[in-house]
Amino acid sequence: MAKDTKTNEQDYIKKQTLLGAVIASLIIGFIAGTVYSSFKLAPQGSSQNQITQNNSPSEQHDNSVQLGGKILQLEQFLKENPDDVQAWTQLGNMFFDSDQYANAIEAYTRSLALQPDNTSVLTDLGVMYRRNKQPEKAIESFDKAIQVDPGFETARFNKGVVLLHDLEDFEGGINAWEDLIRQNPMAMAPNGESVDAIVRRMKSQASK
């Protein structure tokens, strides 16, 4: 009996390890709504909003200083123009790029207060909530984007990632991706694999 229990535990760990490896490979390609307005994915690292990671330390420092200067200018502009939705969005994007999660959340929230139906901003807000260790808020933001535009595939994909990886909700994550597949049977994940193939593989591993 004890042996059977141990075997079952080992099988469970093996299954979770397999599923975890699949999900982890997708986290790298977590998608920003402002970069990908559709589900046609650009190669990883090609985002025009991202600071180039291959620069030398001095170049990265210069980029950070330059971005910091732009943030200060934009913050000053917004003190005098608090109803400029595009400026709030741009500020959020700058905080997004510099990994200032809480500041990005605040800026995107101010943008959405002025323009609540912007699916890209809602999606980027969800990404920031996830990185800020608030997965439930991330799901809420993705759901709002989906409610505004049921065909917005980026939000559906990201929702599946958060459910699977952060909330460990296998059934919910698979359902989110199956909803995506119904919207677009040819949807591709950032790793180049079709979402449909990933779902079938994960279901197969989970049933073993």
Coordinates of C-alpha atoms in Angstrom, one line a residue:
M1 CA 0.0 0.0 0.0
A2 CA 2.8 2.4 1.0
K3 CA 4.6 1.4 -2.2
D4 CA 1.5 2.3 -4.3
T5 CA 1.2 5.6 -2.6
K6 CA 4.9 6.4 -3.3
T7 CA 4.5 5.4 -6.9
N8 CA 1.4 7.6 -7.3
E9 CA 3.3 10.5 -5.8
Q10 CA 6.2 10.0 -8.1
D11 CA 3.8 9.8 -11.1
Y12 CA 2.2 13.1 -10.0
I13 CA 5.5 14.8 -9.6
K14 CA 6.6 13.6 -13.1
K15 CA 3.4 14.8 -14.6
Q16 CA 3.7 18.2 -12.9
T17 CA 7.3 18.5 -14.1
L18 CA 6.3 17.7 -17.7
L19 CA 3.5 20.2 -17.6
G20 CA 5.7 22.8 -15.9
A21 CA 8.3 22.5 -18.6
V22 CA 5.7 23.1 -21.3
I23 CA 4.3 26.2 -19.6
A24 CA 7.8 27.6 -18.7
S25 CA 8.8 27.5 -22.3
L26 CA 5.8 29.8 -23.1
I27 CA 6.4 32.3 -20.3
I28 CA 9.4 33.7 -22.2
G29 CA 7.1 34.8 -24.9
F30 CA 4.5 36.5 -22.7
I31 CA 2.9 39.0 -25.0
A32 CA 2.5 42.8 -24.6
G33 CA -0.7 44.2 -26.1
T34 CA 1.0 47.5 -27.2
V35 CA 3.6 45.6 -29.2
Y36 CA 1.4 42.9 -30.7
S37 CA -1.9 44.3 -31.8
S38 CA -2.7 41.0 -33.4
F39 CA -1.6 37.4 -32.7
K40 CA 1.0 37.6 -35.5
L41 CA 4.1 37.3 -33.3
A42 CA 7.3 39.1 -34.0
P43 CA 10.6 37.3 -33.1
Q44 CA 11.5 37.5 -29.5
G45 CA 13.4 40.6 -28.6
S46 CA 12.2 42.6 -31.6
S47 CA 9.8 44.7 -29.7
Q48 CA 10.3 48.4 -30.5
N49 CA 9.4 49.2 -26.9
Q50 CA 12.1 47.0 -25.3
I51 CA 15.5 48.1 -24.3
T52 CA 18.0 46.1 -26.2
Q53 CA 19.5 43.4 -23.9
N54 CA 22.6 42.8 -26.0
N55 CA 24.1 46.2 -25.5
S56 CA 27.3 46.7 -23.5
P57 CA 26.9 47.8 -19.8
S58 CA 27.7 51.4 -20.7
E59 CA 25.2 51.4 -23.5
Q60 CA 22.5 50.0 -21.3
H61 CA 23.3 52.7 -18.7
D62 CA 23.0 55.4 -21.3
N63 CA 19.6 53.9 -22.4
S64 CA 18.4 53.9 -18.8
V65 CA 19.5 57.5 -18.3
Q66 CA 17.8 58.5 -21.5
L67 CA 14.6 56.7 -20.7
G68 CA 14.6 58.2 -17.2
G69 CA 14.9 61.7 -18.7
K70 CA 11.9 61.0 -21.0
I71 CA 9.9 59.7 -18.0
L72 CA 10.6 62.9 -16.1
Q73 CA 9.6 65.1 -19.1
L74 CA 6.4 63.2 -19.6
E75 CA 5.5 63.3 -15.9
Q76 CA 6.0 67.1 -16.0
F77 CA 3.8 67.3 -19.1
L78 CA 1.1 65.3 -17.4
K79 CA 1.0 67.6 -14.4
E80 CA -0.2 70.3 -16.8
N81 CA -2.2 68.0 -19.1
P82 CA -3.7 65.3 -16.8
D83 CA -6.4 64.4 -19.4
D84 CA -4.0 63.4 -22.1
V85 CA -4.8 59.7 -22.5
Q86 CA -2.0 59.1 -25.0
A87 CA 0.6 60.6 -22.7
W88 CA -0.6 58.4 -19.8
T89 CA -0.3 55.4 -22.1
Q90 CA 3.2 56.4 -23.3
L91 CA 4.2 56.8 -19.7
G92 CA 2.9 53.4 -18.8
N93 CA 4.9 51.9 -21.7
M94 CA 8.1 53.6 -20.5
F95 CA 7.5 52.1 -17.0
F96 CA 6.7 48.8 -18.7
D97 CA 10.0 48.9 -20.5
S98 CA 12.0 49.8 -17.4
D99 CA 10.3 47.1 -15.3
Q100 CA 8.7 49.6 -12.9
Y101 CA 5.6 47.5 -12.4
A102 CA 3.7 49.5 -9.8
N103 CA 4.3 52.8 -11.7
A104 CA 3.2 51.2 -15.0
I105 CA 0.0 50.0 -13.3
E106 CA -0.7 53.5 -12.1
A107 CA -0.1 55.1 -15.4
Y108 CA -2.2 52.5 -17.4
T109 CA -5.0 52.9 -14.8
R110 CA -5.0 56.6 -15.4
S111 CA -5.1 56.0 -19.2
L112 CA -8.0 53.6 -18.9
A113 CA -9.9 56.0 -16.7
L114 CA -10.0 58.3 -19.8
Q115 CA -10.3 55.6 -22.4
P116 CA -11.6 52.4 -20.8
D117 CA -12.0 50.3 -23.9
N118 CA -8.4 50.2 -25.1
T119 CA -7.6 46.5 -25.4
S120 CA -3.9 46.9 -25.8
V121 CA -3.6 49.0 -22.6
L122 CA -5.8 46.5 -20.7
T123 CA -3.5 43.7 -21.9
D124 CA -0.4 45.5 -20.9
L125 CA -1.9 46.3 -17.5
G126 CA -2.5 42.6 -17.1
V127 CA 1.1 41.9 -17.9
M128 CA 2.2 44.4 -15.3
Y129 CA -0.1 42.9 -12.7
R130 CA 1.3 39.5 -13.3
R131 CA 4.9 40.7 -12.9
N132 CA 3.8 42.6 -9.8
K133 CA 2.7 39.2 -8.3
Q134 CA -1.0 40.0 -8.7
P135 CA -2.2 37.2 -11.0
E136 CA -5.9 37.6 -10.1
K137 CA -5.8 41.2 -11.1
A138 CA -4.0 40.2 -14.3
I139 CA -6.9 37.8 -15.2
E140 CA -9.4 40.6 -14.4
S141 CA -7.6 42.9 -16.8
F142 CA -7.4 40.3 -19.6
D143 CA -11.1 39.5 -19.2
K144 CA -11.9 43.2 -19.6
A145 CA -9.9 43.2 -22.8
I146 CA -11.7 40.1 -24.1
Q147 CA -15.1 41.6 -23.1
V148 CA -14.3 44.7 -25.2
D149 CA -13.0 42.6 -28.1
P150 CA -13.7 38.9 -28.0
G151 CA -11.4 38.4 -30.9
F152 CA -8.4 40.0 -29.2
E153 CA -6.2 36.9 -29.1
T154 CA -3.3 38.3 -27.2
A155 CA -5.4 38.7 -24.0
R156 CA -6.7 35.1 -24.4
F157 CA -3.3 33.7 -24.7
N158 CA -1.9 35.6 -21.7
K159 CA -4.9 34.6 -19.6
G160 CA -4.1 31.0 -20.3
V161 CA -0.5 31.5 -19.2
V162 CA -1.4 33.2 -15.9
L163 CA -4.0 30.5 -15.1
L164 CA -1.7 27.7 -15.9
H165 CA 1.6 29.0 -14.5
D166 CA 0.7 31.5 -11.7
L167 CA -2.6 30.2 -10.4
E168 CA -2.0 26.5 -11.3
D169 CA -5.5 26.2 -12.7
F170 CA -4.9 23.6 -15.4
E171 CA -8.6 23.3 -16.5
G172 CA -9.1 27.1 -16.6
G173 CA -5.9 27.7 -18.6
I174 CA -6.7 25.0 -21.1
N175 CA -10.2 26.4 -21.5
A176 CA -8.8 29.9 -22.1
W177 CA -6.6 28.5 -24.9
E178 CA -9.4 26.4 -26.4
D179 CA -11.4 29.6 -26.6
L180 CA -8.5 31.1 -28.4
I181 CA -8.4 28.2 -30.8
R182 CA -12.1 28.6 -31.5
Q183 CA -11.4 32.2 -32.4
N184 CA -8.4 31.3 -34.6
P185 CA -7.6 27.6 -35.2
M186 CA -4.2 28.7 -36.6
A187 CA -3.1 30.7 -33.5
M188 CA 0.6 30.3 -32.8
A189 CA 2.4 30.6 -29.5
P190 CA 5.6 32.7 -29.2
N191 CA 7.7 29.6 -29.3
G192 CA 6.5 28.9 -32.9
E193 CA 4.2 26.0 -31.9
S194 CA 0.5 26.1 -32.6
V195 CA -1.7 26.7 -29.6
D196 CA -3.8 23.7 -30.6
A197 CA -0.8 21.4 -30.6
I198 CA 0.3 22.7 -27.2
V199 CA -3.2 22.0 -25.8
R200 CA -3.3 18.5 -27.2
R201 CA 0.2 17.8 -25.8
M202 CA -0.6 19.1 -22.4
K203 CA -3.9 17.1 -22.2
S204 CA -2.0 14.0 -23.3
Q205 CA 0.6 14.5 -20.6
A206 CA -2.0 15.2 -17.9
S207 CA -3.8 12.0 -18.7
K208 CA -0.7 9.8 -18.2

